[in-house]
PDB file of C-alpha atoms in Angstrom:
ATOM      1  CA  UNK A   1     144.864  68.040-146.151  1.00  0.00           C
ATOM      2  CA  UNK A   2     145.574  65.189-143.517  1.00  0.00           C
ATOM      3  CA  UNK A   3     145.522  67.477-140.635  1.00  0.00           C
ATOM      4  CA  UNK A   4     141.989  68.705-141.931  1.00  0.00           C
ATOM      5  CA  UNK A   5     140.705  65.040-141.999  1.00  0.00           C
ATOM      6  CA  UNK A   6     142.139  64.638-138.411  1.00  0.00           C
ATOM      7  CA  UNK A   7     140.530  67.529-137.076  1.00  0.00           C
ATOM      8  CA  UNK A   8     137.174  66.327-138.992  1.00  0.00           C
ATOM      9  CA  UNK A   9     137.455  63.048-137.100  1.00  0.00           C
ATOM     10  CA  UNK A  10     138.097  64.481-133.922  1.00  0.00           C
ATOM     11  CA  UNK A  11     135.546  66.682-134.257  1.00  0.00           C
ATOM     12  CA  UNK A  12     133.124  64.311-135.193  1.00  0.00           C
ATOM     13  CA  UNK A  13     133.674  61.281-133.309  1.00  0.00           C
ATOM     14  CA  UNK A  14     130.260  59.570-133.430  1.00  0.00           C
ATOM     15  CA  UNK A  15     130.538  59.749-137.119  1.00  0.00           C
ATOM     16  CA  UNK A  16     134.210  59.741-137.969  1.00  0.00           C
ATOM     17  CA  UNK A  17     133.761  56.083-139.630  1.00  0.00           C
ATOM     18  CA  UNK A  18     131.041  57.154-141.732  1.00  0.00           C
ATOM     19  CA  UNK A  19     132.904  60.135-142.885  1.00  0.00           C
ATOM     20  CA  UNK A  20     136.313  58.005-143.466  1.00  0.00           C
ATOM     21  CA  UNK A  21     134.123  55.600-145.353  1.00  0.00           C
ATOM     22  CA  UNK A  22     132.474  58.511-147.637  1.00  0.00           C
ATOM     23  CA  UNK A  23     135.849  60.155-148.249  1.00  0.00           C
ATOM     24  CA  UNK A  24     137.098  56.812-149.333  1.00  0.00           C
ATOM     25  CA  UNK A  25     134.358  56.229-151.770  1.00  0.00           C
ATOM     26  CA  UNK A  26     134.763  60.170-153.281  1.00  0.00           C
ATOM     27  CA  UNK A  27     138.380  59.639-153.562  1.00  0.00           C
ATOM     28  CA  UNK A  28     137.684  56.367-155.690  1.00  0.00           C
ATOM     29  CA  UNK A  29     135.031  57.872-157.659  1.00  0.00           C
ATOM     30  CA  UNK A  30     137.457  60.622-158.524  1.00  0.00           C
ATOM     31  CA  UNK A  31     140.181  57.809-159.614  1.00  0.00           C
ATOM     32  CA  UNK A  32     143.067  60.469-159.287  1.00  0.00           C
ATOM     33  CA  UNK A  33     143.473  61.624-155.919  1.00  0.00           C
ATOM     34  CA  UNK A  34     145.620  59.532-153.559  1.00  0.00           C
ATOM     35  CA  UNK A  35     144.196  58.093-150.542  1.00  0.00           C
ATOM     36  CA  UNK A  36     147.451  58.211-148.612  1.00  0.00           C
ATOM     37  CA  UNK A  37     146.358  61.285-146.574  1.00  0.00           C
ATOM     38  CA  UNK A  38     143.255  59.380-145.321  1.00  0.00           C
ATOM     39  CA  UNK A  39     145.126  56.169-144.473  1.00  0.00           C
ATOM     40  CA  UNK A  40     147.656  58.391-142.476  1.00  0.00           C
ATOM     41  CA  UNK A  41     144.453  60.255-140.898  1.00  0.00           C
ATOM     42  CA  UNK A  42     142.734  56.706-140.070  1.00  0.00           C
ATOM     43  CA  UNK A  43     145.792  55.401-138.565  1.00  0.00           C
ATOM     44  CA  UNK A  44     146.246  58.278-136.412  1.00  0.00           C
ATOM     45  CA  UNK A  45     142.946  58.711-134.962  1.00  0.00           C
ATOM     46  CA  UNK A  46     141.831  54.776-134.964  1.00  0.00           C
ATOM     47  CA  UNK A  47     145.170  53.521-134.282  1.00  0.00           C
ATOM     48  CA  UNK A  48     147.234  51.157-136.516  1.00  0.00           C
ATOM     49  CA  UNK A  49     144.949  48.051-136.753  1.00  0.00           C
ATOM     50  CA  UNK A  50     141.706  50.055-136.384  1.00  0.00           C
ATOM     51  CA  UNK A  51     142.872  52.350-139.031  1.00  0.00           C
ATOM     52  CA  UNK A  52     144.172  49.595-141.225  1.00  0.00           C
ATOM     53  CA  UNK A  53     140.601  48.068-141.133  1.00  0.00           C
ATOM     54  CA  UNK A  54     139.217  51.073-141.738  1.00  0.00           C
ATOM     55  CA  UNK A  55     141.283  52.065-144.881  1.00  0.00           C
ATOM     56  CA  UNK A  56     140.784  48.355-146.036  1.00  0.00           C
ATOM     57  CA  UNK A  57     136.975  48.782-145.553  1.00  0.00           C
ATOM     58  CA  UNK A  58     136.776  52.089-147.559  1.00  0.00           C
ATOM     59  CA  UNK A  59     139.092  51.026-150.049  1.00  0.00           C
ATOM     60  CA  UNK A  60     137.066  47.718-151.199  1.00  0.00           C
ATOM     61  CA  UNK A  61     133.675  50.011-150.533  1.00  0.00           C
ATOM     62  CA  UNK A  62     134.824  52.911-152.663  1.00  0.00           C
ATOM     63  CA  UNK A  63     135.809  50.506-155.662  1.00  0.00           C
ATOM     64  CA  UNK A  64     132.804  48.550-155.333  1.00  0.00           C
ATOM     65  CA  UNK A  65     130.792  51.794-155.914  1.00  0.00           C
ATOM     66  CA  UNK A  66     133.095  53.048-158.747  1.00  0.00           C
ATOM     67  CA  UNK A  67     132.733  49.894-160.607  1.00  0.00           C
ATOM     68  CA  UNK A  68     129.086  50.332-160.604  1.00  0.00           C
ATOM     69  CA  UNK A  69     129.235  54.239-161.595  1.00  0.00           C
ATOM     70  CA  UNK A  70     131.561  53.355-164.101  1.00  0.00           C
ATOM     71  CA  UNK A  71     129.837  50.548-165.676  1.00  0.00           C
ATOM     72  CA  UNK A  72     126.454  52.420-165.871  1.00  0.00           C
ATOM     73  CA  UNK A  73     128.153  55.607-166.968  1.00  0.00           C
ATOM     74  CA  UNK A  74     131.097  54.202-169.267  1.00  0.00           C
ATOM     75  CA  UNK A  75     130.238  51.005-170.587  1.00  0.00           C
ATOM     76  CA  UNK A  76     129.762  52.071-174.239  1.00  0.00           C
ATOM     77  CA  UNK A  77     132.857  53.632-174.240  1.00  0.00           C
ATOM     78  CA  UNK A  78     134.616  50.450-174.557  1.00  0.00           C
ATOM     79  CA  UNK A  79     133.693  50.818-178.622  1.00  0.00           C
ATOM     80  CA  UNK A  80     135.410  53.962-179.045  1.00  0.00           C
ATOM     81  CA  UNK A  81     138.915  54.568-180.727  1.00  0.00           C
ATOM     82  CA  UNK A  82     140.254  55.305-177.254  1.00  0.00           C
ATOM     83  CA  UNK A  83     140.101  51.642-176.574  1.00  0.00           C
ATOM     84  CA  UNK A  84     141.617  50.238-179.790  1.00  0.00           C
ATOM     85  CA  UNK A  85     145.115  49.655-178.549  1.00  0.00           C
ATOM     86  CA  UNK A  86     146.022  46.051-178.404  1.00  0.00           C
ATOM     87  CA  UNK A  87     147.322  46.217-174.583  1.00  0.00           C
ATOM     88  CA  UNK A  88     143.852  47.825-173.805  1.00  0.00           C
ATOM     89  CA  UNK A  89     141.952  45.671-175.507  1.00  0.00           C
ATOM     90  CA  UNK A  90     143.481  42.811-174.093  1.00  0.00           C
ATOM     91  CA  UNK A  91     142.242  43.939-170.609  1.00  0.00           C
ATOM     92  CA  UNK A  92     138.743  44.734-171.766  1.00  0.00           C
ATOM     93  CA  UNK A  93     138.274  41.509-173.248  1.00  0.00           C
ATOM     94  CA  UNK A  94     139.933  39.141-170.779  1.00  0.00           C
ATOM     95  CA  UNK A  95     138.056  36.256-169.715  1.00  0.00           C
ATOM     96  CA  UNK A  96     136.948  35.975-165.958  1.00  0.00           C
ATOM     97  CA  UNK A  97     140.066  33.836-165.112  1.00  0.00           C
ATOM     98  CA  UNK A  98     142.524  36.247-166.892  1.00  0.00           C
ATOM     99  CA  UNK A  99     140.701  39.076-165.450  1.00  0.00           C
ATOM    100  CA  UNK A 100     140.879  37.953-161.860  1.00  0.00           C
ATOM    101  CA  UNK A 101     144.577  37.633-162.131  1.00  0.00           C
ATOM    102  CA  UNK A 102     144.938  40.932-163.847  1.00  0.00           C
ATOM    103  CA  UNK A 103     143.209  42.574-160.818  1.00  0.00           C
ATOM    104  CA  UNK A 104     144.764  41.258-158.030  1.00  0.00           C
ATOM    105  CA  UNK A 105     148.372  41.716-159.781  1.00  0.00           C
ATOM    106  CA  UNK A 106     147.510  45.470-160.539  1.00  0.00           C
ATOM    107  CA  UNK A 107     145.647  46.034-157.100  1.00  0.00           C
ATOM    108  CA  UNK A 108     149.112  44.960-155.327  1.00  0.00           C
ATOM    109  CA  UNK A 109     151.375  47.462-157.542  1.00  0.00           C
ATOM    110  CA  UNK A 110     151.488  50.478-155.576  1.00  0.00           C
ATOM    111  CA  UNK A 111     151.965  52.521-158.378  1.00  0.00           C
ATOM    112  CA  UNK A 112     149.190  51.600-160.521  1.00  0.00           C
ATOM    113  CA  UNK A 113     146.340  54.182-159.879  1.00  0.00           C
ATOM    114  CA  UNK A 114     143.358  52.218-158.376  1.00  0.00           C
ATOM    115  CA  UNK A 115     140.673  54.213-160.629  1.00  0.00           C
ATOM    116  CA  UNK A 116     142.436  52.879-163.849  1.00  0.00           C
ATOM    117  CA  UNK A 117     142.072  49.278-162.624  1.00  0.00           C
ATOM    118  CA  UNK A 118     138.189  49.891-161.740  1.00  0.00           C
ATOM    119  CA  UNK A 119     137.547  51.627-164.685  1.00  0.00           C
ATOM    120  CA  UNK A 120     139.116  49.234-167.142  1.00  0.00           C
ATOM    121  CA  UNK A 121     137.242  46.426-165.553  1.00  0.00           C
ATOM    122  CA  UNK A 122     134.009  48.208-165.476  1.00  0.00           C
ATOM    123  CA  UNK A 123     134.055  48.756-168.823  1.00  0.00           C
ATOM    124  CA  UNK A 124     135.333  45.545-169.862  1.00  0.00           C
ATOM    125  CA  UNK A 125     133.581  41.883-169.784  1.00  0.00           C
ATOM    126  CA  UNK A 126     134.699  41.472-165.956  1.00  0.00           C
ATOM    127  CA  UNK A 127     131.822  40.791-163.930  1.00  0.00           C
ATOM    128  CA  UNK A 128     131.098  42.382-160.513  1.00  0.00           C
ATOM    129  CA  UNK A 129     131.886  39.015-158.631  1.00  0.00           C
ATOM    130  CA  UNK A 130     135.035  38.677-160.087  1.00  0.00           C
ATOM    131  CA  UNK A 131     136.019  42.104-159.744  1.00  0.00           C
ATOM    132  CA  UNK A 132     135.053  42.325-155.902  1.00  0.00           C
ATOM    133  CA  UNK A 133     136.543  39.561-154.934  1.00  0.00           C
ATOM    134  CA  UNK A 134     140.226  40.047-156.990  1.00  0.00           C
ATOM    135  CA  UNK A 135     139.748  43.713-155.730  1.00  0.00           C
ATOM    136  CA  UNK A 136     139.455  42.559-151.894  1.00  0.00           C
ATOM    137  CA  UNK A 137     142.329  39.983-152.388  1.00  0.00           C
ATOM    138  CA  UNK A 138     145.075  42.428-154.070  1.00  0.00           C
ATOM    139  CA  UNK A 139     143.823  45.224-151.729  1.00  0.00           C
ATOM    140  CA  UNK A 140     144.869  43.248-148.462  1.00  0.00           C
ATOM    141  CA  UNK A 141     148.660  43.064-149.393  1.00  0.00           C
ATOM    142  CA  UNK A 142     148.318  46.874-151.133  1.00  0.00           C
ATOM    143  CA  UNK A 143     146.884  48.405-147.851  1.00  0.00           C
ATOM    144  CA  UNK A 144     149.140  46.680-145.376  1.00  0.00           C
ATOM    145  CA  UNK A 145     152.028  47.940-147.358  1.00  0.00           C
ATOM    146  CA  UNK A 146     150.670  51.496-147.760  1.00  0.00           C
ATOM    147  CA  UNK A 147     149.534  51.202-143.824  1.00  0.00           C
ATOM    148  CA  UNK A 148     152.982  50.046-142.732  1.00  0.00           C
ATOM    149  CA  UNK A 149     155.089  52.686-145.071  1.00  0.00           C
ATOM    150  CA  UNK A 150     152.768  55.638-143.721  1.00  0.00           C
ATOM    151  CA  UNK A 151     152.894  54.400-140.127  1.00  0.00           C
ATOM    152  CA  UNK A 152     156.720  54.387-140.435  1.00  0.00           C
ATOM    153  CA  UNK A 153     156.949  57.833-141.897  1.00  0.00           C
ATOM    154  CA  UNK A 154     154.731  59.325-139.358  1.00  0.00           C
ATOM    155  CA  UNK A 155     157.281  58.049-136.632  1.00  0.00           C
ATOM    156  CA  UNK A 156     160.267  59.515-138.336  1.00  0.00           C
ATOM    157  CA  UNK A 157     162.184  62.458-136.811  1.00  0.00           C
ATOM    158  CA  UNK A 158     161.733  65.873-138.543  1.00  0.00           C
ATOM    159  CA  UNK A 159     165.405  65.124-139.951  1.00  0.00           C
ATOM    160  CA  UNK A 160     164.163  61.767-141.791  1.00  0.00           C
ATOM    161  CA  UNK A 161     161.120  63.350-142.870  1.00  0.00           C
ATOM    162  CA  UNK A 162     163.268  66.001-144.705  1.00  0.00           C
ATOM    163  CA  UNK A 163     165.670  63.310-146.402  1.00  0.00           C
ATOM    164  CA  UNK A 164     163.138  61.247-147.079  1.00  0.00           C
ATOM    165  CA  UNK A 165     161.298  64.322-148.963  1.00  0.00           C
ATOM    166  CA  UNK A 166     164.382  65.273-150.887  1.00  0.00           C
ATOM    167  CA  UNK A 167     165.324  61.752-152.119  1.00  0.00           C
ATOM    168  CA  UNK A 168     161.344  61.322-153.142  1.00  0.00           C
ATOM    169  CA  UNK A 169     161.831  64.507-155.239  1.00  0.00           C
ATOM    170  CA  UNK A 170     165.238  63.362-156.520  1.00  0.00           C
ATOM    171  CA  UNK A 171     163.704  59.878-157.694  1.00  0.00           C
ATOM    172  CA  UNK A 172     160.440  61.593-158.901  1.00  0.00           C
ATOM    173  CA  UNK A 173     162.746  64.238-161.141  1.00  0.00           C
ATOM    174  CA  UNK A 174     165.071  61.367-162.416  1.00  0.00           C
ATOM    175  CA  UNK A 175     161.968  59.188-163.725  1.00  0.00           C
ATOM    176  CA  UNK A 176     160.312  62.464-165.177  1.00  0.00           C
ATOM    177  CA  UNK A 177     163.732  62.887-167.252  1.00  0.00           C
ATOM    178  CA  UNK A 178     164.047  59.607-168.145  1.00  0.00           C
ATOM    179  CA  UNK A 179     160.352  59.830-169.438  1.00  0.00           C
ATOM    180  CA  UNK A 180     160.992  62.789-171.020  1.00  0.00           C
ATOM    181  CA  UNK A 181     158.623  64.932-169.382  1.00  0.00           C
ATOM    182  CA  UNK A 182     161.590  66.987-167.925  1.00  0.00           C
ATOM    183  CA  UNK A 183     164.323  68.255-169.559  1.00  0.00           C
ATOM    184  CA  UNK A 184     163.100  68.355-173.167  1.00  0.00           C
ATOM    185  CA  UNK A 185     164.828  71.065-175.431  1.00  0.00           C
ATOM    186  CA  UNK A 186     162.146  72.883-177.864  1.00  0.00           C
TER     187      UNK A 186
END
């Protein structure tokens, strides 16, 4: 996927930035597709700082568009049974100060899906202004960490990439066993 994006950028250099931003918006709207492949492509094609800034702009733009779409399409869902769990209600009913702090803290954590944070903020009581500012502040350290990580991975030798992949798969299997997704007996 990453290589296809790089080729798309390289064959369309005059609109590569626009393509990257549109892909960021699409990834944000879908809410479950990881953006790491796009970040990697941005870093390779536009350099570290250019790729980092473009990835940041794309993440902010994508979250903004998603917020409006989710708010328009799903606002009435916050009264359904799916949102009656106490922790979800806390996020949905948070005042602006609480929502601001929650959004920043959830954006910084790399394992919390961005789409979920945007969705809950959009269907909850969070104003657009609170969401936008908190999202931008929280995305700064998140995108810097992601960009540095991707940049380092791109520059590892083949042997190290194999080792990191094996380690990552091992950690994933371990977590899945702990959560109970893998290894259940019928």
